[in-house]
Tab-separated table of N, CA and C in Angstrom:
chain	number	residue	atom	x	y	z
A	171	MET	N	156.182	51.430	17.715
A	171	MET	CA	155.613	51.152	16.416
A	171	MET	C	155.298	49.663	16.275
A	172	PHE	N	156.227	48.816	16.748
A	172	PHE	CA	155.980	47.379	16.667
A	172	PHE	C	154.717	47.007	17.432
A	173	TYR	N	154.509	47.649	18.598
A	173	TYR	CA	153.320	47.363	19.403
A	173	TYR	C	152.050	47.709	18.626
A	174	ALA	N	152.046	48.828	17.942
A	174	ALA	CA	150.863	49.258	17.183
A	174	ALA	C	150.561	48.277	16.056
A	175	ILE	N	151.579	47.817	15.365
A	175	ILE	CA	151.383	46.851	14.278
A	175	ILE	C	150.878	45.531	14.845
A	176	SER	N	151.457	45.104	15.960
A	176	SER	CA	151.044	43.864	16.598
A	176	SER	C	149.593	43.953	17.075
A	177	LYS	N	149.225	45.067	17.668
A	177	LYS	CA	147.848	45.253	18.131
A	177	LYS	C	146.886	45.251	16.961
A	178	ARG	N	147.248	45.891	15.893
A	178	ARG	CA	146.387	45.931	14.706
A	178	ARG	C	146.166	44.515	14.170
A	179	ARG	N	147.223	43.716	14.138
A	179	ARG	CA	147.111	42.337	13.656
A	179	ARG	C	146.184	41.528	14.561
A	180	ARG	N	146.300	41.713	15.875
A	180	ARG	CA	145.416	41.013	16.814
A	180	ARG	C	143.964	41.424	16.596
A	181	ASP	N	143.742	42.714	16.375
A	181	ASP	CA	142.381	43.201	16.128
A	181	ASP	C	141.812	42.601	14.842
A	182	ILE	N	142.620	42.539	13.806
A	182	ILE	CA	142.178	41.950	12.533
A	182	ILE	C	141.865	40.474	12.720
A	183	ASN	N	142.740	39.751	13.409
A	183	ASN	CA	142.508	38.328	13.657
A	183	ASN	C	141.211	38.110	14.443
A	184	ALA	N	140.967	38.953	15.441
A	184	ALA	CA	139.754	38.826	16.252
A	184	ALA	C	138.514	39.077	15.384
A	185	ALA	N	138.577	40.068	14.514
A	185	ALA	CA	137.443	40.363	13.630
A	185	ALA	C	137.198	39.209	12.662
A	186	GLU	N	138.271	38.629	12.131
A	186	GLU	CA	138.125	37.482	11.230
A	186	GLU	C	137.511	36.293	11.961
A	187	ASP	N	137.920	36.058	13.186
A	187	ASP	CA	137.356	34.965	13.987
A	187	ASP	C	135.866	35.174	14.231
A	188	ARG	N	135.488	36.406	14.548
A	188	ARG	CA	134.064	36.706	14.760
A	188	ARG	C	133.272	36.466	13.475
A	189	GLY	N	133.830	36.835	12.341
A	189	GLY	CA	133.166	36.620	11.060
A	189	GLY	C	132.982	35.141	10.761
A	190	ARG	N	134.007	34.351	11.036
A	190	ARG	CA	133.893	32.908	10.814
A	190	ARG	C	132.835	32.295	11.718
A	191	GLN	N	132.803	32.708	12.975
A	191	GLN	CA	131.802	32.179	13.904
A	191	GLN	C	130.393	32.545	13.457
A	192	GLU	N	130.212	33.770	12.991
A	192	GLU	CA	128.895	34.196	12.510
A	192	GLU	C	128.488	33.372	11.290
A	193	GLY	N	129.422	33.130	10.398
A	193	GLY	CA	129.138	32.312	9.215
A	193	GLY	C	128.742	30.893	9.588
A	194	ARG	N	129.413	30.332	10.574
A	194	ARG	CA	129.056	28.987	11.032
A	194	ARG	C	127.650	28.952	11.617
A	195	ARG	N	127.315	29.970	12.410
A	195	ARG	CA	125.972	30.033	13.007
A	195	ARG	C	124.912	30.142	11.919
A	196	GLU	N	125.159	30.967	10.921
A	196	GLU	CA	124.197	31.121	9.825
A	196	GLU	C	124.049	29.814	9.052
A	197	GLY	N	125.173	29.151	8.806
A	197	GLY	CA	125.129	27.874	8.098
A	197	GLY	C	124.371	26.817	8.882
A	198	LEU	N	124.590	26.778	10.171
A	198	LEU	CA	123.891	25.811	11.015
A	198	LEU	C	122.399	26.105	11.041
A	199	THR	N	122.045	27.372	11.148
A	199	THR	CA	120.634	27.752	11.152
A	199	THR	C	119.967	27.344	9.846
A	200	THR	N	120.642	27.584	8.734
A	200	THR	CA	120.102	27.210	7.420
A	200	THR	C	119.906	25.704	7.328
A	201	ALA	N	120.891	24.945	7.787
A	201	ALA	CA	120.794	23.487	7.732
A	201	ALA	C	119.657	22.973	8.614
A	202	LEU	N	119.531	23.525	9.801
A	202	LEU	CA	118.453	23.095	10.699
A	202	LEU	C	117.081	23.468	10.142
A	203	ASP	N	116.985	24.626	9.513
A	203	ASP	CA	115.723	25.027	8.887
A	203	ASP	C	115.346	24.060	7.767
A	204	ALA	N	116.318	23.674	6.953
A	204	ALA	CA	116.055	22.732	5.861
A	204	ALA	C	115.640	21.373	6.419
A	205	LEU	N	116.314	20.914	7.460
A	205	LEU	CA	115.974	19.637	8.085
A	205	LEU	C	114.562	19.681	8.673
A	206	THR	N	114.240	20.764	9.359
A	206	THR	CA	112.909	20.911	9.955
A	206	THR	C	111.823	20.910	8.883
A	207	ALA	N	112.051	21.658	7.816
A	207	ALA	CA	111.058	21.719	6.737
A	207	ALA	C	110.846	20.346	6.109
A	208	ARG	N	111.931	19.625	5.876
A	208	ARG	CA	111.816	18.295	5.261
A	208	ARG	C	111.082	17.326	6.172
A	209	LEU	N	111.353	17.377	7.472
A	209	LEU	CA	110.685	16.481	8.408
A	209	LEU	C	109.210	16.846	8.586
A	210	LYS	N	108.860	18.128	8.446
A	210	LYS	CA	107.455	18.524	8.497
A	210	LYS	C	106.708	18.009	7.270
A	211	ASP	N	107.386	18.067	6.108
A	211	ASP	CA	106.767	17.607	4.860
A	211	ASP	C	106.523	16.102	4.873
A	212	ASP	N	107.466	15.360	5.460
A	212	ASP	CA	107.366	13.898	5.473
A	212	ASP	C	107.819	13.391	6.842
A	213	PRO	N	106.913	13.341	7.815
A	213	PRO	CA	107.297	12.970	9.176
A	213	PRO	C	107.802	11.532	9.308
A	214	ASP	N	107.507	10.688	8.328
A	214	ASP	CA	107.927	9.294	8.417
A	214	ASP	C	109.321	9.042	7.852
A	215	VAL	N	109.930	10.058	7.258
A	215	VAL	CA	111.251	9.885	6.667
A	215	VAL	C	112.296	9.704	7.778
A	216	ASN	N	113.301	8.927	7.480
A	216	ASN	CA	114.400	8.705	8.417
A	216	ASN	C	115.257	9.982	8.481
A	217	PRO	N	115.434	10.569	9.655
A	217	PRO	CA	116.228	11.805	9.756
A	217	PRO	C	117.658	11.634	9.234
A	218	MET	N	118.222	10.459	9.385
A	218	MET	CA	119.587	10.239	8.883
A	218	MET	C	119.618	10.326	7.356
A	219	THR	N	118.557	9.892	6.707
A	219	THR	CA	118.469	9.992	5.252
A	219	THR	C	118.420	11.460	4.833
A	220	VAL	N	117.637	12.238	5.545
A	220	VAL	CA	117.527	13.668	5.234
A	220	VAL	C	118.882	14.358	5.441
A	221	ILE	N	119.555	14.029	6.522
A	221	ILE	CA	120.878	14.616	6.791
A	221	ILE	C	121.852	14.252	5.679
A	222	ALA	N	121.834	13.002	5.246
A	222	ALA	CA	122.721	12.573	4.162
A	222	ALA	C	122.413	13.338	2.874
A	223	GLU	N	121.122	13.539	2.585
A	223	GLU	CA	120.740	14.288	1.388
A	223	GLU	C	121.213	15.744	1.472
A	224	LEU	N	121.008	16.368	2.622
A	224	LEU	CA	121.437	17.755	2.799
A	224	LEU	C	122.954	17.880	2.692
A	225	ARG	N	123.658	16.907	3.252
A	225	ARG	CA	125.122	16.921	3.170
A	225	ARG	C	125.573	16.793	1.718
A	226	ALA	N	124.930	15.911	0.956
A	226	ALA	CA	125.287	15.728	-0.453
A	226	ALA	C	125.008	17.010	-1.240
A	227	GLN	N	123.864	17.647	-0.966
A	227	GLN	CA	123.547	18.906	-1.646
A	227	GLN	C	124.576	19.976	-1.318
A	228	SER	N	124.977	20.039	-0.075
A	228	SER	CA	125.955	21.020	0.359
A	228	SER	C	127.291	20.815	-0.344
A	229	GLN	N	127.723	19.584	-0.461
A	229	GLN	CA	128.998	19.293	-1.113
A	229	GLN	C	128.923	19.526	-2.610
A	230	ASN	N	127.777	19.311	-3.211
A	230	ASN	CA	127.616	19.575	-4.643
A	230	ASN	C	127.723	21.071	-4.929
A	231	HIS	N	127.242	21.901	-3.999
A	231	HIS	CA	127.306	23.342	-4.200
A	231	HIS	C	128.728	23.885	-4.017
A	232	ARG	N	129.546	23.185	-3.262
A	232	ARG	CA	130.925	23.638	-3.031
A	232	ARG	C	131.839	23.341	-4.205
A	233	GLN	N	131.556	22.287	-4.935
A	233	GLN	CA	132.430	21.884	-6.029
A	233	GLN	C	132.185	22.781	-7.239
A	234	PRO	N	133.261	23.226	-7.904
A	234	PRO	CA	133.103	24.102	-9.078
A	234	PRO	C	132.559	23.353	-10.268
């Protein structure tokens, strides 16, 4: 019985890890898409400025 409970916990942990990795990939894709769109709109803008703006927007959305 202990083995079954332990295996179930490992399976749950593995599924949670896969979910977190998928979320990170989606977040990265979204960020890169936003960066690409901004650089297409204004090719002369400093990429570091755009990254700072995106980071600030991201942190503003996280705060309640």
